[in-house]
Tab-separated table of C-alpha atoms and ligand atoms in Angstrom:
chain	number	residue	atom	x	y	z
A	1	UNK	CA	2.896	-10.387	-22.008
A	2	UNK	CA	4.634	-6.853	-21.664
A	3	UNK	CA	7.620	-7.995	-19.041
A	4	UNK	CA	7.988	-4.487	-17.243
A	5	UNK	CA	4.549	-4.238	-16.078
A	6	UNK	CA	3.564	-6.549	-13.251
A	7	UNK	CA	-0.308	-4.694	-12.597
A	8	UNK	CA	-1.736	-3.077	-14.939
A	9	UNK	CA	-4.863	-1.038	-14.384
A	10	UNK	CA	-7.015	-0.058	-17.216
A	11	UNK	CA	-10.085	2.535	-16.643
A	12	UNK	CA	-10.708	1.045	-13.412
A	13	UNK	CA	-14.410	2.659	-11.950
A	14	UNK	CA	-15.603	2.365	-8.420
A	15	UNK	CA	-19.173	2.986	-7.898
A	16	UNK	CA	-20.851	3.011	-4.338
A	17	UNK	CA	-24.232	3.335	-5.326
A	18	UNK	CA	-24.507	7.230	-6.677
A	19	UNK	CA	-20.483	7.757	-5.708
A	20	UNK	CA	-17.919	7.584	-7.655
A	21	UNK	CA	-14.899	6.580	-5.659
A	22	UNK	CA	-12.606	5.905	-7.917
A	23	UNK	CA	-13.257	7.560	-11.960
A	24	UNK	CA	-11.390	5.797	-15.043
A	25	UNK	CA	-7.991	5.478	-13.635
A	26	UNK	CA	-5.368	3.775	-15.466
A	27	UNK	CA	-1.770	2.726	-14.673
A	28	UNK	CA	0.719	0.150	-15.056
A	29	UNK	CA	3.236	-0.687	-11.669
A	30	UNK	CA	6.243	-2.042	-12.761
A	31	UNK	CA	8.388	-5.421	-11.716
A	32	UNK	CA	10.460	-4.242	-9.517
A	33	UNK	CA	9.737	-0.609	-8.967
A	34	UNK	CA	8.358	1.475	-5.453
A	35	UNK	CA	5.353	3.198	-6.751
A	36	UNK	CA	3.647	5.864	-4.487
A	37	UNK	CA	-0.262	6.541	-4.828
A	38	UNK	CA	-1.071	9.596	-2.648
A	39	UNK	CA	-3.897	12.194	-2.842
A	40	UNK	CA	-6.012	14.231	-0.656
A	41	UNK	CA	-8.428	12.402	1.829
A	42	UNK	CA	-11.542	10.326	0.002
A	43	UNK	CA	-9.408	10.797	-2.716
A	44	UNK	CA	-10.108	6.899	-3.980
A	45	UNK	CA	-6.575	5.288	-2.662
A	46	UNK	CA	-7.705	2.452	-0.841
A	47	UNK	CA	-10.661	1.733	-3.200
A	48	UNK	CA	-8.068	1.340	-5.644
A	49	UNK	CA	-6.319	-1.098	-3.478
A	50	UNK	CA	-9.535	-2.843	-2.750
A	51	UNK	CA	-10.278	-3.342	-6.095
A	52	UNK	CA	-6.650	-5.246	-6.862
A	53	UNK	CA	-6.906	-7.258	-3.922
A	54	UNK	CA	-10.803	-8.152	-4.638
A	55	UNK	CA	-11.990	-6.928	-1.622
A	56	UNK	CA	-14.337	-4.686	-4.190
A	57	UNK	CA	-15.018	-5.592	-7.759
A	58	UNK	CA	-14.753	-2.812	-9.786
A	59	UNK	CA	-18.237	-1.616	-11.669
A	60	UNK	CA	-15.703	-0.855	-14.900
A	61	UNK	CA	-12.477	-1.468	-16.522
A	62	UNK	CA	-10.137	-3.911	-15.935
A	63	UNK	CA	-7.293	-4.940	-13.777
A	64	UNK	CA	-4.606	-7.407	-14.406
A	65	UNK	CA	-1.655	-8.963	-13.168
A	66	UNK	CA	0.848	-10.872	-15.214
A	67	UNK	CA	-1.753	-10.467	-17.885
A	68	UNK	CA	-4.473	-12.678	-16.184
A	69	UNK	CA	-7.417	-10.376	-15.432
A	70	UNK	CA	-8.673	-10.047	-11.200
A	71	UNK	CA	-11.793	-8.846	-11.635
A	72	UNK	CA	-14.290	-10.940	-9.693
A	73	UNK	CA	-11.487	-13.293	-8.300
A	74	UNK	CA	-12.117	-13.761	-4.423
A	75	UNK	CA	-9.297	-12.079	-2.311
A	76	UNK	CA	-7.512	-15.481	-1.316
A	77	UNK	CA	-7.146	-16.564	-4.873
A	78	UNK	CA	-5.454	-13.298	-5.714
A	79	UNK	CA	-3.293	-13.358	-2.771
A	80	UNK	CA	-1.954	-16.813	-4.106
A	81	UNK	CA	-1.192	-15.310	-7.048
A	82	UNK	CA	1.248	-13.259	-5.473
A	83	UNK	CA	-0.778	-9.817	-4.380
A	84	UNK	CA	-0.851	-9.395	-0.639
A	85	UNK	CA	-2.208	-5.996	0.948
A	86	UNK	CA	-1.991	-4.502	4.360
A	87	UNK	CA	-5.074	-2.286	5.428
A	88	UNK	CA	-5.476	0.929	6.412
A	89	UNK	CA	-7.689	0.120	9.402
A	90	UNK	CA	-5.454	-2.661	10.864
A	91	UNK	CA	-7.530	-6.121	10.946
A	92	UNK	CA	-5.046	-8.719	13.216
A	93	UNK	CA	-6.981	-11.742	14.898
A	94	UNK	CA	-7.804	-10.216	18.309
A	95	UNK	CA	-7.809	-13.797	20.010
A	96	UNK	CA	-4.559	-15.353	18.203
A	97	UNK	CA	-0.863	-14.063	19.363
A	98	UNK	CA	1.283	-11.668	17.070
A	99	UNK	CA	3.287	-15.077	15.529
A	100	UNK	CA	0.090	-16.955	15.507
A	101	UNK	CA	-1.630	-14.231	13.416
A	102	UNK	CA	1.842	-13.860	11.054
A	103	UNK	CA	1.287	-18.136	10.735
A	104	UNK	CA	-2.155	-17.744	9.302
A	105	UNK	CA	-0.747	-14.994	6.241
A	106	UNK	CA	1.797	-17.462	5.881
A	107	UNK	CA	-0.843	-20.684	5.233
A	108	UNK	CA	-2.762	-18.420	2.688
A	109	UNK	CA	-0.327	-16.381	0.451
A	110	UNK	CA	1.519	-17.639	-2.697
A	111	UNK	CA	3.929	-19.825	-0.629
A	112	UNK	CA	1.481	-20.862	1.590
A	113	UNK	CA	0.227	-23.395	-1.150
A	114	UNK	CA	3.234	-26.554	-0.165
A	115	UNK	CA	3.775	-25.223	3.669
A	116	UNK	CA	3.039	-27.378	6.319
A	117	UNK	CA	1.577	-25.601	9.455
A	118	UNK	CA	5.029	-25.751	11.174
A	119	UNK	CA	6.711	-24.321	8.514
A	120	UNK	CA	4.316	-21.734	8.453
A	121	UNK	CA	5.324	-21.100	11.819
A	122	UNK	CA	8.989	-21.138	11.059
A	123	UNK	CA	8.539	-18.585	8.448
A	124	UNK	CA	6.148	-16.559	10.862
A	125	UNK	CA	9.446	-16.308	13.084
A	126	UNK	CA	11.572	-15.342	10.413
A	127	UNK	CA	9.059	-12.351	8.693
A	128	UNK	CA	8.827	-11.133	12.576
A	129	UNK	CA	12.479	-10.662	12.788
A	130	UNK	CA	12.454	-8.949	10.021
A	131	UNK	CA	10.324	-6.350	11.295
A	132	UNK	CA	11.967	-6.245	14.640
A	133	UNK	CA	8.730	-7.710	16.457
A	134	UNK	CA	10.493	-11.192	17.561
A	135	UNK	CA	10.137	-9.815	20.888
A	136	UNK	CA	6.564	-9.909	21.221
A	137	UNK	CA	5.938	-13.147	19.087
A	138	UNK	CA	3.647	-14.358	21.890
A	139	UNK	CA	2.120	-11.776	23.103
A	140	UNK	CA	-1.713	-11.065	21.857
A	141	UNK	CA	-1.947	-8.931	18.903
A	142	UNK	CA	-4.263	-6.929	20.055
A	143	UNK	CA	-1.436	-5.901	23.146
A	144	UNK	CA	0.899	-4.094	20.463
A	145	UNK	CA	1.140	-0.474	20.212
A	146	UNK	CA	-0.155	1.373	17.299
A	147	UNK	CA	3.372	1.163	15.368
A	148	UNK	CA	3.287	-2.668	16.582
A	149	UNK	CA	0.124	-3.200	14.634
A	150	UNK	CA	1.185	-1.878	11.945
A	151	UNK	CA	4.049	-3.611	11.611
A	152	UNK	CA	2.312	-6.822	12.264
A	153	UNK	CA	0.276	-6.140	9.173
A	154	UNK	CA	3.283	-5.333	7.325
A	155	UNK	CA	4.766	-9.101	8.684
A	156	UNK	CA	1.222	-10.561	7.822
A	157	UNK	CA	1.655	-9.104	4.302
A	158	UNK	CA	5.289	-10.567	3.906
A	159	UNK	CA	4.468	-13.951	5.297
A	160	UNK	CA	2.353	-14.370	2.314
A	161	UNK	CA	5.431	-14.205	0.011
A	162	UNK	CA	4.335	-11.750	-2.616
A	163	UNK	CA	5.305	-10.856	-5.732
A	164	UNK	CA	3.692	-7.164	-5.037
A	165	UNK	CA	2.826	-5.888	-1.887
A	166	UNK	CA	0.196	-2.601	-1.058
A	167	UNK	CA	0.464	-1.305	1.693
A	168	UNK	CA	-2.016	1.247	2.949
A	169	UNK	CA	-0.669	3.884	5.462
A	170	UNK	CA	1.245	1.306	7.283
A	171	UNK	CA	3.041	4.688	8.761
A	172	UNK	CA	-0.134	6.604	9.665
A	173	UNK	CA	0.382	7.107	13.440
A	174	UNK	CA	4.128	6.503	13.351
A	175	UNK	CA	6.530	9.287	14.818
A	176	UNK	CA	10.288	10.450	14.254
A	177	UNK	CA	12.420	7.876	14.432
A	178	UNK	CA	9.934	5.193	14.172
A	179	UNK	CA	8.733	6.644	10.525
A	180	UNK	CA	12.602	6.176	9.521
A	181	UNK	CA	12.859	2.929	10.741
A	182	UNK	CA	9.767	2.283	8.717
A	183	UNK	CA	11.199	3.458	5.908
A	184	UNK	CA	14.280	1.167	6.292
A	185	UNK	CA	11.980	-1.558	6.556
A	186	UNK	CA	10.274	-0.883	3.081
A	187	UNK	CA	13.857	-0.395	1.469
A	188	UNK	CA	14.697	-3.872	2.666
A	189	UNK	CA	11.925	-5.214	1.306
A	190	UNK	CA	12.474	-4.202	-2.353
A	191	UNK	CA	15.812	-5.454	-2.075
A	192	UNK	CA	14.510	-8.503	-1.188
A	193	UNK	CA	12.561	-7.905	-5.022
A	194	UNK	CA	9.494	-7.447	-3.604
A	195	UNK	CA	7.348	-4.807	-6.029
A	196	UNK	CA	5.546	-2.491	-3.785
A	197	UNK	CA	2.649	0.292	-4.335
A	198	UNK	CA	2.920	2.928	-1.361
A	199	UNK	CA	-0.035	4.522	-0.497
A	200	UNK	CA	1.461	7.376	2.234
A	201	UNK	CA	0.564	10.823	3.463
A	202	UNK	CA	3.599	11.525	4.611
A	203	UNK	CA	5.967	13.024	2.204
A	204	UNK	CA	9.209	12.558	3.255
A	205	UNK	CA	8.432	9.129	2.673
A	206	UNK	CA	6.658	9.429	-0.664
A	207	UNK	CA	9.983	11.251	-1.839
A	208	UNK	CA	12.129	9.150	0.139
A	209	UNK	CA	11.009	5.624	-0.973
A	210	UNK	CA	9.309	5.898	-4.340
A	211	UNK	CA	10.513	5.982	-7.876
A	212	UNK	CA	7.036	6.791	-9.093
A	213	UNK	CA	4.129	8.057	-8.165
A	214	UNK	CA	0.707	8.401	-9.199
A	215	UNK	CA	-1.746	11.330	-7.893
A	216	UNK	CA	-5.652	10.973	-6.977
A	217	UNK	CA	-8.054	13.407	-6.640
A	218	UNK	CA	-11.683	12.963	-6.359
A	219	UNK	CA	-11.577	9.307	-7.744
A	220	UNK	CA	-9.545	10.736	-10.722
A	221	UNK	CA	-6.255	10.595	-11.475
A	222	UNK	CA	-4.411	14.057	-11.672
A	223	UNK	CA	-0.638	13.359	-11.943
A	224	UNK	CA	1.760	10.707	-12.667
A	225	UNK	CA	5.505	11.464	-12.585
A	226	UNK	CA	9.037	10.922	-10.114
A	227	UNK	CA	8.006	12.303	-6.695
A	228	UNK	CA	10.453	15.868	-8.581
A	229	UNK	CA	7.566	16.070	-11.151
A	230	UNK	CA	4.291	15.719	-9.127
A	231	UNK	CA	5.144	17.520	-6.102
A	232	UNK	CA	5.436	20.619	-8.822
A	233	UNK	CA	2.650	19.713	-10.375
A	234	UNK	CA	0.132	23.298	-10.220
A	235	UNK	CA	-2.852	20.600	-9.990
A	236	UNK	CA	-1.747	19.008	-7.253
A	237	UNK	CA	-0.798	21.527	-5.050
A	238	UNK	CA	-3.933	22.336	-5.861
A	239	UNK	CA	-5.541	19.140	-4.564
A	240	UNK	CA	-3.717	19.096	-1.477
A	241	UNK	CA	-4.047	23.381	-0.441
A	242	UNK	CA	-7.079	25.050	-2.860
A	243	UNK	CA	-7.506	27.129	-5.223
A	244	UNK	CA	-6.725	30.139	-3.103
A	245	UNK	CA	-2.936	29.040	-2.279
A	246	UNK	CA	-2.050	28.459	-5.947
A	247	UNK	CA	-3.013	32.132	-6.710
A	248	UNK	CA	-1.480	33.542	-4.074
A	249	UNK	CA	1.800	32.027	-4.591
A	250	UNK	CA	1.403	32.819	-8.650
A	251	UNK	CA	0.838	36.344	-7.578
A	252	UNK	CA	3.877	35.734	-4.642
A	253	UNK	CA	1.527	37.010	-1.941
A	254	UNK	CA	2.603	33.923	0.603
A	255	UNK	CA	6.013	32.418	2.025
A	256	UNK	CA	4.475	29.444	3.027
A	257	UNK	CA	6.144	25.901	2.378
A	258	UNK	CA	4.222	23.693	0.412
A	259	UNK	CA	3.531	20.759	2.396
A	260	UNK	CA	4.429	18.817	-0.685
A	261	UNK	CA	8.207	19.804	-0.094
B	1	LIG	N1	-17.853	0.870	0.833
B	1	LIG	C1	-18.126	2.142	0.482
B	1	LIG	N2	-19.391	2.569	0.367
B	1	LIG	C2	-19.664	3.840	0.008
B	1	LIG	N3	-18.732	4.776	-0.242
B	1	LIG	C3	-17.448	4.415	-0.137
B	1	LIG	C4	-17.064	3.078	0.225
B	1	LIG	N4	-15.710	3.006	0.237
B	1	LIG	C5	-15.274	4.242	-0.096
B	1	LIG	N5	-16.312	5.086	-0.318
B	1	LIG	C6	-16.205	6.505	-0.722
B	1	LIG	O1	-15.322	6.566	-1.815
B	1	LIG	C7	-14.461	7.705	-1.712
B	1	LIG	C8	-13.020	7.249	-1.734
B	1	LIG	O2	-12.725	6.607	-0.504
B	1	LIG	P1	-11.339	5.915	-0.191
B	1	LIG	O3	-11.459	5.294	1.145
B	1	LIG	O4	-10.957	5.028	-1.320
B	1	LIG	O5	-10.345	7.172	-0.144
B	1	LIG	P2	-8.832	7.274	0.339
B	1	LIG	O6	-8.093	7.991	-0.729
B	1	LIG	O7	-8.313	5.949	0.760
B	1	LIG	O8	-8.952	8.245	1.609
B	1	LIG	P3	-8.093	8.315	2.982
B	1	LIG	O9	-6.830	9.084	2.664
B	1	LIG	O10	-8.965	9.086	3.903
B	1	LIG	O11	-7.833	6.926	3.439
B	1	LIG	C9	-14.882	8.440	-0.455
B	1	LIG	O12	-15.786	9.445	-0.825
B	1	LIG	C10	-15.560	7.368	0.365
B	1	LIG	O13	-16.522	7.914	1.222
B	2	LIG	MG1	-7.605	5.191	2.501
């Protein structure tokens, strides 16, 4: 078993029908590294995610962690194997309270094999302190704000005890000073050794957080590189503005910042 990598993805295909969501895309996330997957809209980011979590089997290629191939394995198998994912569309249990709906991740993730329900609870507690949501432990989840949901699926995540965690826009929505607290909150969780893959549109976090990232476009992957190399990358500033803005700033016809920067 190669050591370093902890996922590796090998010409991974997503078809839906006639689309291609995600085209022959191959990568390896490393123990103990923050990688970044960004890209355009439709680009194939959470298909990708889908596909490691087994929420979607891919039609091609393979994917495997520590060496033991997903494909076809149900999603609760893989998340006791130590993969948990939060989703871009946030899915809490309406009718169950924030520490309630923490509990259940905590049951059903890779420690949740020898826990007991109460000590599913206790650790429910603990992951919601950690993501400053203690406060609201029993309210109803479906009460929180828009950065509280997403934090409870970043707690739900957590509570299953990962070994790699993917979290899917968990900022979309989030503003100023929340966005920086968010970012604190995925720093602490690599120092806790948690690997993580980052899928963000925001920049400043993509620059801020990651080591690594890898670029979509179209299904296909267009770039891999530090957040330096990519964000220079002519193809994908490219993906992210057109054609037309490349030109013009090859020709030095526009001032505009890239909104890579
Ligand atoms: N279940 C599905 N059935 C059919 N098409 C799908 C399905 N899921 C995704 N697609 C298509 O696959 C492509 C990639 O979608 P995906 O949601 O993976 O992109 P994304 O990079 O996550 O985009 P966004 O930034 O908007 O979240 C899109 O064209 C989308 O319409
Ligand atoms: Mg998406």
């Amino acid at each position: 078993m190669n050591e370093t990598n902890l996922l590796e993805i090998r010409g991974a295909t997503k078809l839906y029908g006639g689309v291609a969501a995600v085209t022959d895309i191959s990568f390896n996330v490393q123990r103990g590294e923050i990688l970044g997957l960004i890209g355009p809209n439709g680009a194939g980011k959470t298909t990708l995610v889908n596909m490691i979590s087994g929420t979607a089997v891919p039609t091609r290629g393979t994917i495997k962690f520590k060496d033991e191939v997903l494909n076809g394995k149900k999603p609760h198998i893989i998340g006791k194997m130590g993969i948990a994912r939060t989703f871009q569309v946030v899915k809490p249990f309406q009718n169950l309270t924030v520490l309630e709906n923490v509990a259940v991740g905590a049951m059903f993730g890779k420690g949740g094999v020898k826990r007991s329900s109460a000590q599913a609870f206790k650790r429910g507690e603990e992951v919601l302190q950690f993501v400053h949501l203690e406060n609201y432990r029993h309210d109803l989840s479906e009460s929180l704000s828009i950065a509280g949901r997403k934090r409870l699926e970043l707690a739900k995540g957590l509570a299953m005890d990962p070994e790699i965690l993917l979290l899917d826009e968990v900022m979309a929505g989030l503003r100023g000073t929340e966005v920086d607290e968010a970012m604190d909150l995925i720093r602490a969780i690599h120092n806790y050794g948690i690997t993580l893959l980052v899928i963000e549109h925001v920049m400043k976090v993509i620059v801020g957080v990651c080591q690594r990232v890898v670029v979509l476009d179209y299904g296909k992957k267009i770039a891999e590189g530090t957040p330096a190399e990519v964000t220079s990358e002519p193809a994908v500033i490219q993906a992210y503005l057109g054609k037309r803005y490349v030109a013009n700033q090859a020709q030095g016809l526009t001032q505009e910042q890239s909104p890579l920067e």
